[in-house]
Tab-separated table of C-alpha atoms in Angstrom:
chain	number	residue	atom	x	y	z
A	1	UNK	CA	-35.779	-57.521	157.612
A	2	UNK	CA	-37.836	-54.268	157.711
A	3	UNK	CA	-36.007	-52.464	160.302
A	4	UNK	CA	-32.480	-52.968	162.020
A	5	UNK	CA	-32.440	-50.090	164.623
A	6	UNK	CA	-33.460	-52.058	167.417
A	7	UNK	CA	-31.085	-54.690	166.385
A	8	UNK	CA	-27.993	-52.099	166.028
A	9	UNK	CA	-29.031	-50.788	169.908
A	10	UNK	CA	-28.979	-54.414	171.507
A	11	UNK	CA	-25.571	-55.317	170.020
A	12	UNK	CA	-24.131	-51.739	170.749
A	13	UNK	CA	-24.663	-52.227	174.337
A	14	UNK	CA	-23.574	-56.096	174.111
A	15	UNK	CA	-20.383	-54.624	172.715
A	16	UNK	CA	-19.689	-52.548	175.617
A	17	UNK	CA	-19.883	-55.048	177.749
A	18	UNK	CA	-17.482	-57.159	176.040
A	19	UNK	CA	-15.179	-54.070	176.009
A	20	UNK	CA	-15.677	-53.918	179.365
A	21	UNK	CA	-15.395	-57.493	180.016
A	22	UNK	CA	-12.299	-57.594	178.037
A	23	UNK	CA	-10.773	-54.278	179.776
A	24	UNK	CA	-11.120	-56.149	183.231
A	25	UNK	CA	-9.310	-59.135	181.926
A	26	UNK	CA	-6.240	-57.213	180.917
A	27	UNK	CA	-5.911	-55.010	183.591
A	28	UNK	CA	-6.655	-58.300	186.095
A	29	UNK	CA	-3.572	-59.723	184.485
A	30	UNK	CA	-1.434	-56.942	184.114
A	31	UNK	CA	-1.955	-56.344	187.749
A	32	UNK	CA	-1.483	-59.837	188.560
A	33	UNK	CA	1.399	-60.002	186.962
A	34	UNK	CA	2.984	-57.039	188.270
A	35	UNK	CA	2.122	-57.430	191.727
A	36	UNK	CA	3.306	-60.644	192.097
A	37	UNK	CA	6.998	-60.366	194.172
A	38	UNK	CA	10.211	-61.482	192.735
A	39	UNK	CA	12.817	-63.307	195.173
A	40	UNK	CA	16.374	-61.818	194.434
A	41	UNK	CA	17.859	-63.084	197.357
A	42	UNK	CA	19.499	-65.874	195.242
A	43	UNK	CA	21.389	-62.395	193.565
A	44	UNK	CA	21.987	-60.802	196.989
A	45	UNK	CA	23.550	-63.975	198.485
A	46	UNK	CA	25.982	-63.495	195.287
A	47	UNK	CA	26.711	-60.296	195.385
A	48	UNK	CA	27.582	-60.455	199.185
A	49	UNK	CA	30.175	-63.646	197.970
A	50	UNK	CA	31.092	-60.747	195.698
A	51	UNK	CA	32.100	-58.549	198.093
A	52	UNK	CA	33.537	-60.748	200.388
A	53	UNK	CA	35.859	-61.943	197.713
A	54	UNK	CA	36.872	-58.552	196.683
A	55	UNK	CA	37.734	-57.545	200.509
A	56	UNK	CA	40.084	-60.780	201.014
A	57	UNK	CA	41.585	-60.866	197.400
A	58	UNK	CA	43.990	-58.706	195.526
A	59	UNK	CA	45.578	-59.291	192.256
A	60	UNK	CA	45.089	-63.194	192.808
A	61	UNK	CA	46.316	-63.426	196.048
A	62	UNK	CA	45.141	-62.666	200.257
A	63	UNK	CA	45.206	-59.333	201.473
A	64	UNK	CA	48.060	-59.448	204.348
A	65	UNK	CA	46.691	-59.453	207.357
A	66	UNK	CA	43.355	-59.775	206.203
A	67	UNK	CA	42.490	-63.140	207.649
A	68	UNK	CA	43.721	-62.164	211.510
A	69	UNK	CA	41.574	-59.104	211.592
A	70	UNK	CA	38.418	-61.173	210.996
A	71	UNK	CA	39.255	-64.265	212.545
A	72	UNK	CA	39.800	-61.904	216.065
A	73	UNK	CA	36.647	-60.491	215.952
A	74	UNK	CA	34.225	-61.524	213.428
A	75	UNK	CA	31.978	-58.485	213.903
A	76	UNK	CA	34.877	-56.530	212.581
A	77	UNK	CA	33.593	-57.639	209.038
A	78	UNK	CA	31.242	-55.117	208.468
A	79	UNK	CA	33.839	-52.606	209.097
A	80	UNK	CA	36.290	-53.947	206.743
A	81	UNK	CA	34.418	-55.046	204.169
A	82	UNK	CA	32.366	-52.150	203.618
A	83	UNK	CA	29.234	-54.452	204.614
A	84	UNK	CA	25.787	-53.053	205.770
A	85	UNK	CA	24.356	-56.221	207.220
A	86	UNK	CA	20.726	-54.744	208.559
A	87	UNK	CA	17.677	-54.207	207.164
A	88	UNK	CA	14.988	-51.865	208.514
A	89	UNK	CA	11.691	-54.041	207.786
A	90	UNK	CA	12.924	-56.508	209.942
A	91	UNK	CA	13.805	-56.658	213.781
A	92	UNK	CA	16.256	-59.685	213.599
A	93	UNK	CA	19.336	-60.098	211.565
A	94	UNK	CA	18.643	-61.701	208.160
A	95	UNK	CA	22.368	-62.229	207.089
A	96	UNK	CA	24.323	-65.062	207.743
A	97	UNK	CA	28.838	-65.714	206.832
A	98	UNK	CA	30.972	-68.053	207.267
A	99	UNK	CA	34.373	-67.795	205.376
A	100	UNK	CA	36.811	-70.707	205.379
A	101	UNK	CA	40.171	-70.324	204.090
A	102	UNK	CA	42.399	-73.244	204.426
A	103	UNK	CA	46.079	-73.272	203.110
A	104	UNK	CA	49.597	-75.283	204.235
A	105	UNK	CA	50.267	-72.384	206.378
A	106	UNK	CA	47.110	-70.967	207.291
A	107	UNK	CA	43.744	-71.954	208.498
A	108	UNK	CA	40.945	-69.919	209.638
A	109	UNK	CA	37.379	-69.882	210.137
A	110	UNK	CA	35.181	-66.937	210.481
A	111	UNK	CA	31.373	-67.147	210.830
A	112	UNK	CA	29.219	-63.789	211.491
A	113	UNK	CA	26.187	-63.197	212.058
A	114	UNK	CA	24.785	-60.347	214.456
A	115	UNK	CA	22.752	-62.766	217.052
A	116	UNK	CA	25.222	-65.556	216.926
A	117	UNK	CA	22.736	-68.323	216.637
A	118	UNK	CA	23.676	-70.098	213.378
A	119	UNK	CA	20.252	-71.366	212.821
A	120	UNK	CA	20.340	-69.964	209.240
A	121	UNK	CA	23.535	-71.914	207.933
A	122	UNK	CA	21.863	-75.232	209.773
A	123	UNK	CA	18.612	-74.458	207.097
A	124	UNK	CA	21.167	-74.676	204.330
A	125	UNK	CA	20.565	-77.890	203.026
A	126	UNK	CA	16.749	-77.386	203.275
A	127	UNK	CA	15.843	-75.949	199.237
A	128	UNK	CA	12.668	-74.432	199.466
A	129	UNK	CA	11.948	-71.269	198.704
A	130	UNK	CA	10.480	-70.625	202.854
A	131	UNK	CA	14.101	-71.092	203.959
A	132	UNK	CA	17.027	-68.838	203.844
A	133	UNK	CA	18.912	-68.904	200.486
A	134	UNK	CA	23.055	-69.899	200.331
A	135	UNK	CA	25.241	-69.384	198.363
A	136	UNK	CA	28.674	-71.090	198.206
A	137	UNK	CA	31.960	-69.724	196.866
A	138	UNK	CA	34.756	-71.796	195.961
A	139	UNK	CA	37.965	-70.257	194.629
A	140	UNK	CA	41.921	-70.113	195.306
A	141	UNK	CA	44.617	-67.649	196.052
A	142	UNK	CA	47.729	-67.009	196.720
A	143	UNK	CA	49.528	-66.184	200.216
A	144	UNK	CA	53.483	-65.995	200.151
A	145	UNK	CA	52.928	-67.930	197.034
A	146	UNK	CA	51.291	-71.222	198.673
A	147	UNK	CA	47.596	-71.779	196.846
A	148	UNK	CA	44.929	-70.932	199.905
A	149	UNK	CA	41.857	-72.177	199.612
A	150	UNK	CA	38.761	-70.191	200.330
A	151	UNK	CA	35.325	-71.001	201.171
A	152	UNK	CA	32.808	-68.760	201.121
A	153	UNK	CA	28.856	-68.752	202.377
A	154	UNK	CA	26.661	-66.368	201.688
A	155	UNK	CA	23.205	-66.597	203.485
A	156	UNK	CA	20.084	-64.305	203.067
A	157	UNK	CA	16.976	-64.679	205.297
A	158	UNK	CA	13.819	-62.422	204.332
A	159	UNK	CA	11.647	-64.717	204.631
A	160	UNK	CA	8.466	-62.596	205.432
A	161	UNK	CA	8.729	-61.078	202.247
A	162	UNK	CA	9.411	-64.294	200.141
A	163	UNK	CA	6.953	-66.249	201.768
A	164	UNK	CA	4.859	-68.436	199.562
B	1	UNK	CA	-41.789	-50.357	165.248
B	2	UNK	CA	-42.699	-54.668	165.108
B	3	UNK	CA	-39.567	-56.453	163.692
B	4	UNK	CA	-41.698	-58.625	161.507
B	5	UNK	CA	-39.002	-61.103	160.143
B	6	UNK	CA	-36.752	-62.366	163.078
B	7	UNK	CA	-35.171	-64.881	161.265
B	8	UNK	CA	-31.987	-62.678	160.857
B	9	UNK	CA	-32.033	-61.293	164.578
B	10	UNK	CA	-31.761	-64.875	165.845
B	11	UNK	CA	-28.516	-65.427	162.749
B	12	UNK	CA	-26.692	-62.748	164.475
B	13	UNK	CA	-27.671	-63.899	168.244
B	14	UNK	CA	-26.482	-66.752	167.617
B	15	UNK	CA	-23.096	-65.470	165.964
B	16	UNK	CA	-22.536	-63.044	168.794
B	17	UNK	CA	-22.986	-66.103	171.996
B	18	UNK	CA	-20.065	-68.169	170.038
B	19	UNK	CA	-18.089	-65.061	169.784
B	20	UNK	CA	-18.943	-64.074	173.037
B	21	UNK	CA	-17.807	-67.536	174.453
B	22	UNK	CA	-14.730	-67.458	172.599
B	23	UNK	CA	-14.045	-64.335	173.926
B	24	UNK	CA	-14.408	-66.040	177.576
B	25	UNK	CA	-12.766	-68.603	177.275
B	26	UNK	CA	-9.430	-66.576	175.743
B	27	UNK	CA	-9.935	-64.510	178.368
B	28	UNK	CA	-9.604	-66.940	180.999
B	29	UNK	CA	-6.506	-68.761	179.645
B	30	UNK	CA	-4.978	-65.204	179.434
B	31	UNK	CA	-5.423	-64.989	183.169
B	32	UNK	CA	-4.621	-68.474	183.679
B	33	UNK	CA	-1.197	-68.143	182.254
B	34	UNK	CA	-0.308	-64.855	183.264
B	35	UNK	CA	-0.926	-66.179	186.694
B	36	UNK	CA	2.002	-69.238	185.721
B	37	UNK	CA	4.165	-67.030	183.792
B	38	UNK	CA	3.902	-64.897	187.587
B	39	UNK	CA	4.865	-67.654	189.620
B	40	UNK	CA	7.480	-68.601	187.592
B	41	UNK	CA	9.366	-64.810	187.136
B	42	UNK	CA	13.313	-64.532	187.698
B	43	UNK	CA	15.183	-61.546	187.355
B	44	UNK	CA	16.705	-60.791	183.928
B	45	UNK	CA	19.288	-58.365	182.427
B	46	UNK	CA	17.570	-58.454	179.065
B	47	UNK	CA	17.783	-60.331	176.071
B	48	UNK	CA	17.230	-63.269	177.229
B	49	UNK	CA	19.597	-63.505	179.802
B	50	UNK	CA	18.762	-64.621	183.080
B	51	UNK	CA	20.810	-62.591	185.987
B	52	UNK	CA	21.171	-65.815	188.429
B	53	UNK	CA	22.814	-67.867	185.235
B	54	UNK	CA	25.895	-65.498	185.919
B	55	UNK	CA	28.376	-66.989	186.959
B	56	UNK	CA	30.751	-64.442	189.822
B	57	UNK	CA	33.393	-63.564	187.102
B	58	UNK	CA	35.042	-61.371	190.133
B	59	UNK	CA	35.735	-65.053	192.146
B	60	UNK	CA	37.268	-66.324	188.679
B	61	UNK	CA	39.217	-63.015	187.534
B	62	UNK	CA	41.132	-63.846	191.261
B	63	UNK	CA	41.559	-67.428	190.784
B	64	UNK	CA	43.097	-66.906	186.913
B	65	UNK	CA	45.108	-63.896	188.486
B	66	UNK	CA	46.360	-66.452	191.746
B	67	UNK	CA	47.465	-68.915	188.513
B	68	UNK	CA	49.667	-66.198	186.782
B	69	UNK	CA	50.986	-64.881	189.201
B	70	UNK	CA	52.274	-68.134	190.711
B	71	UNK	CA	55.901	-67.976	190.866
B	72	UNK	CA	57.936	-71.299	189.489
B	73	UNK	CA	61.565	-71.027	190.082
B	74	UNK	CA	61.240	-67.224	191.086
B	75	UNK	CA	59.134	-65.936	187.767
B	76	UNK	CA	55.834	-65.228	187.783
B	77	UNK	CA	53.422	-67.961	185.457
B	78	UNK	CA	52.194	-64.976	183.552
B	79	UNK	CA	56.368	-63.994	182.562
B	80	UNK	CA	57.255	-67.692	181.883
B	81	UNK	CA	53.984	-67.611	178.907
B	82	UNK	CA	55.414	-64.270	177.822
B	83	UNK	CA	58.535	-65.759	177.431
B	84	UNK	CA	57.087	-69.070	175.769
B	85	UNK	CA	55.348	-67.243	173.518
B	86	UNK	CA	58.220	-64.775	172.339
B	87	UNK	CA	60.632	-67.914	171.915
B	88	UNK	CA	58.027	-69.781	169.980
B	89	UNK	CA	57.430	-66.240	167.613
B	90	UNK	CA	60.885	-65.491	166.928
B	91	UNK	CA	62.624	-68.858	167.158
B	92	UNK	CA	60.220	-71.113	166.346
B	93	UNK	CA	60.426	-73.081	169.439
B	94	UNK	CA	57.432	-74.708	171.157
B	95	UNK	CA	57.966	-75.460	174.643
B	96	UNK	CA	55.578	-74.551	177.080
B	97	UNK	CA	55.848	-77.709	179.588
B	98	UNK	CA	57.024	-75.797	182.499
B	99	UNK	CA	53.599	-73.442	182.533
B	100	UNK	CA	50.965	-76.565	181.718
B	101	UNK	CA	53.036	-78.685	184.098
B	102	UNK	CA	52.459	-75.839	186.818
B	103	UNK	CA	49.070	-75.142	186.164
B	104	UNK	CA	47.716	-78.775	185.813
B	105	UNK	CA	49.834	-78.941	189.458
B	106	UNK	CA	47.260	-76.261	190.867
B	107	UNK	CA	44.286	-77.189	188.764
B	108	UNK	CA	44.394	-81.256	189.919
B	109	UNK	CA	44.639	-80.109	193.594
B	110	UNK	CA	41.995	-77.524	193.507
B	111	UNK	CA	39.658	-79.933	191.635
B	112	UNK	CA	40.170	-82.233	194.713
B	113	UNK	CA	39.029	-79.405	197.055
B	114	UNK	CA	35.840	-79.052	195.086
B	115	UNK	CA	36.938	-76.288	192.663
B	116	UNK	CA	36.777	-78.002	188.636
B	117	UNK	CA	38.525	-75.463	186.517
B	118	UNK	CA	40.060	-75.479	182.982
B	119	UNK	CA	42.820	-72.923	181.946
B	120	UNK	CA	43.256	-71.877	177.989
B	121	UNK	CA	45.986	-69.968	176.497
B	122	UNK	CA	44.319	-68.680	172.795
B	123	UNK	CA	45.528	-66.969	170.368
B	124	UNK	CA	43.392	-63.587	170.502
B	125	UNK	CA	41.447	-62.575	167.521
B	126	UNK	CA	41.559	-66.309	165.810
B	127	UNK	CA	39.358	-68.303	168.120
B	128	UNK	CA	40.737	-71.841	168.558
B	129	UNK	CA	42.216	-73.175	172.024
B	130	UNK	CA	45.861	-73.022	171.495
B	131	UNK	CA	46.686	-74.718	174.655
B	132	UNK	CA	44.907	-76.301	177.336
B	133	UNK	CA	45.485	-77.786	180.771
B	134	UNK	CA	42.061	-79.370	181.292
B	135	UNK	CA	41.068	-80.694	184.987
B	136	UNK	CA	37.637	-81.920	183.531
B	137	UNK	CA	37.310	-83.778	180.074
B	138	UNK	CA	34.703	-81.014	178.805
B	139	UNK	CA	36.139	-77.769	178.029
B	140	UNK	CA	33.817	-74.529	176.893
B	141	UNK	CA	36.932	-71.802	177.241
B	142	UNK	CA	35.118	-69.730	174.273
B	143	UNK	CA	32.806	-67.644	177.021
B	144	UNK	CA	35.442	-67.679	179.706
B	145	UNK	CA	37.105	-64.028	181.099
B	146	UNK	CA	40.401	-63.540	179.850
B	147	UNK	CA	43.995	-61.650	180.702
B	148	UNK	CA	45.859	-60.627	177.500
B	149	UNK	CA	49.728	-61.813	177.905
B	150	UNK	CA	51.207	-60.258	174.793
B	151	UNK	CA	49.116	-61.837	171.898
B	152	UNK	CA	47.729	-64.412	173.635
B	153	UNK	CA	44.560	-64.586	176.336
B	154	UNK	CA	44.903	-66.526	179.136
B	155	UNK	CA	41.398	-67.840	179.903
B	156	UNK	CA	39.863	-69.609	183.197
B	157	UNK	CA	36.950	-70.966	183.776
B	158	UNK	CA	35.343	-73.287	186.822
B	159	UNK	CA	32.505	-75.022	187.269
């Protein structure tokens, strides 16, 4: 080997290109990883159980009074409950509830959602992720010291965003 | 400037096309599974823990507080444990039928509406299940919430 500068020059310039090379793979999956979207409806459907449950319940048992406002006028829901049940980036309602609470003395059934159509809790049995998510709460209480049963479902559309 | 001997040129070109598949190829399975580990992302609190394996302790702190606070012949569940517990402390006395009798009541009915719970009374601080009215034959009270009645925690939790 008389001389190595030539040699040095060619791999100098084949190593930028690998650092190159390289530099695009990591950012590609960086931003592929990053971009991609993450479906928390499965969390929102809970959370709205959540707050369902804590407007009804109190210390165990059924806020008086509680089931007659809402089974007169579903709508009035939002107002009780504390509930903001729109979303800008869509025209249509995405929300969907239907509370059930059954006891010796009492039985009521309140569904709500803004258009009235029910289509969403029909899609509840379908499980993929291009459907509306449910959720389904289960749980007892207490009214005048009777055990009430209470059924809760929780449904969130979105769709457009989730769509795979 | 003639490179005379090429022998070594063609050593090290032929180093650097191995390397530089290598380098490929890792590069692609990095992609490749970043792309799976993508698809498959959930939301997470940290640690390991996956946010949609939470269960809704707010439904279960309401159903354990509905069981305590269930009155049997006019006293609250949660007094008739206190009392339990203070006669089995002082006097020695064991007797705590009237509360597992009562509870197993609400726990068999609410199993047949769907609802599978199991309700713990354990000694806090020394780990152990004390008591136990069990609607299922498993029984993992250990991670379930809890309401302190005097030394004891009263513990539900539901499938």
């Amino acid at each position: 080997m008389l001389s190595k500068k030539a040699g040095s020059r060619i791999l100098s310039l084949y190593w930028i290109i690998i650092f190159v090379l390289i530099s695009i793979g990591i950012v590609s999956g960086t931003v592929l990883f990053y971009s991609n979207s993450l479906d928390i409806r499965e969390i929102e459907s809970r959370m709205l159980s959540d707050k369902i449950v804590k407007c009804i319940a109190e210390d165990g048992s059924l806020k008086q009074g509680i089931a007659e406002s809402l089974a007169e006028d579903a709508s009035n829901i939002e107002e009780i409950c504390g509930l903001v049940l729109s979303d800008s980036s869509y025209d249509e309602n995405q929300y969907y509830i239907h509370l059930k609470i059954e006891g010796r003395n009492i039985q009521k059934e309140i569904e709500y959602e803004k258009d009235g159509s029910g289509r969403f809790f029909a899609l509840c049995s379908s499980n993929t992720r291009d459907y509306p998510v449910c959720y389904k709460e289960k749980l007892f209480l207490l009214e005048d010291n009777e055990i009430i049963y209470v059924e809760i479902d929780a449904v969130v559309s979105k769709i457009k965003q989730n769509y795979h | 400037m003639k490179i005379k001997n090429k022998k070594a040129q063609v050593g090290e070109t032929i180093t650097w096309s191995v390397a530089t598949i290598i380098i490929l190829v890792l590069l692609f399975l990095f992609i490749m599974s970043v792309g799976l580990m993508a698809s498959s992302k959930k939301p997470f609190l940290g640690l390991g823990r996956v946010a949609l394996d939470e269960g809704s302790k707010i439904s279960n702190n309401e159903r354990l507080l509905a069981i305590l606070n269930k009155k049997v012949g006019g006293k609250e569940l949660f007094v008739l444990i206190e009392e339990a517990r203070e006669k089995e402390l002082n006097r020695g006395i064991k007797d705590y039928s009237v509360i597992e009798k009562e509870v197993k009541k609400i726990l068999d009915e609410a199993e047949q509406k769907g609802i599978k719970c199991s309700f713990g009374l354990v000694p806090s601080g020394i780990g152990g299940v004390y008591r136990v009215v069990d609607s299922r034959s498993s029984l993992d009270v250990a991670r379930a919430d809890f309401i302190k009645i005097r030394d004891l925690e009263a513990r539900l939790i539901c499938d």
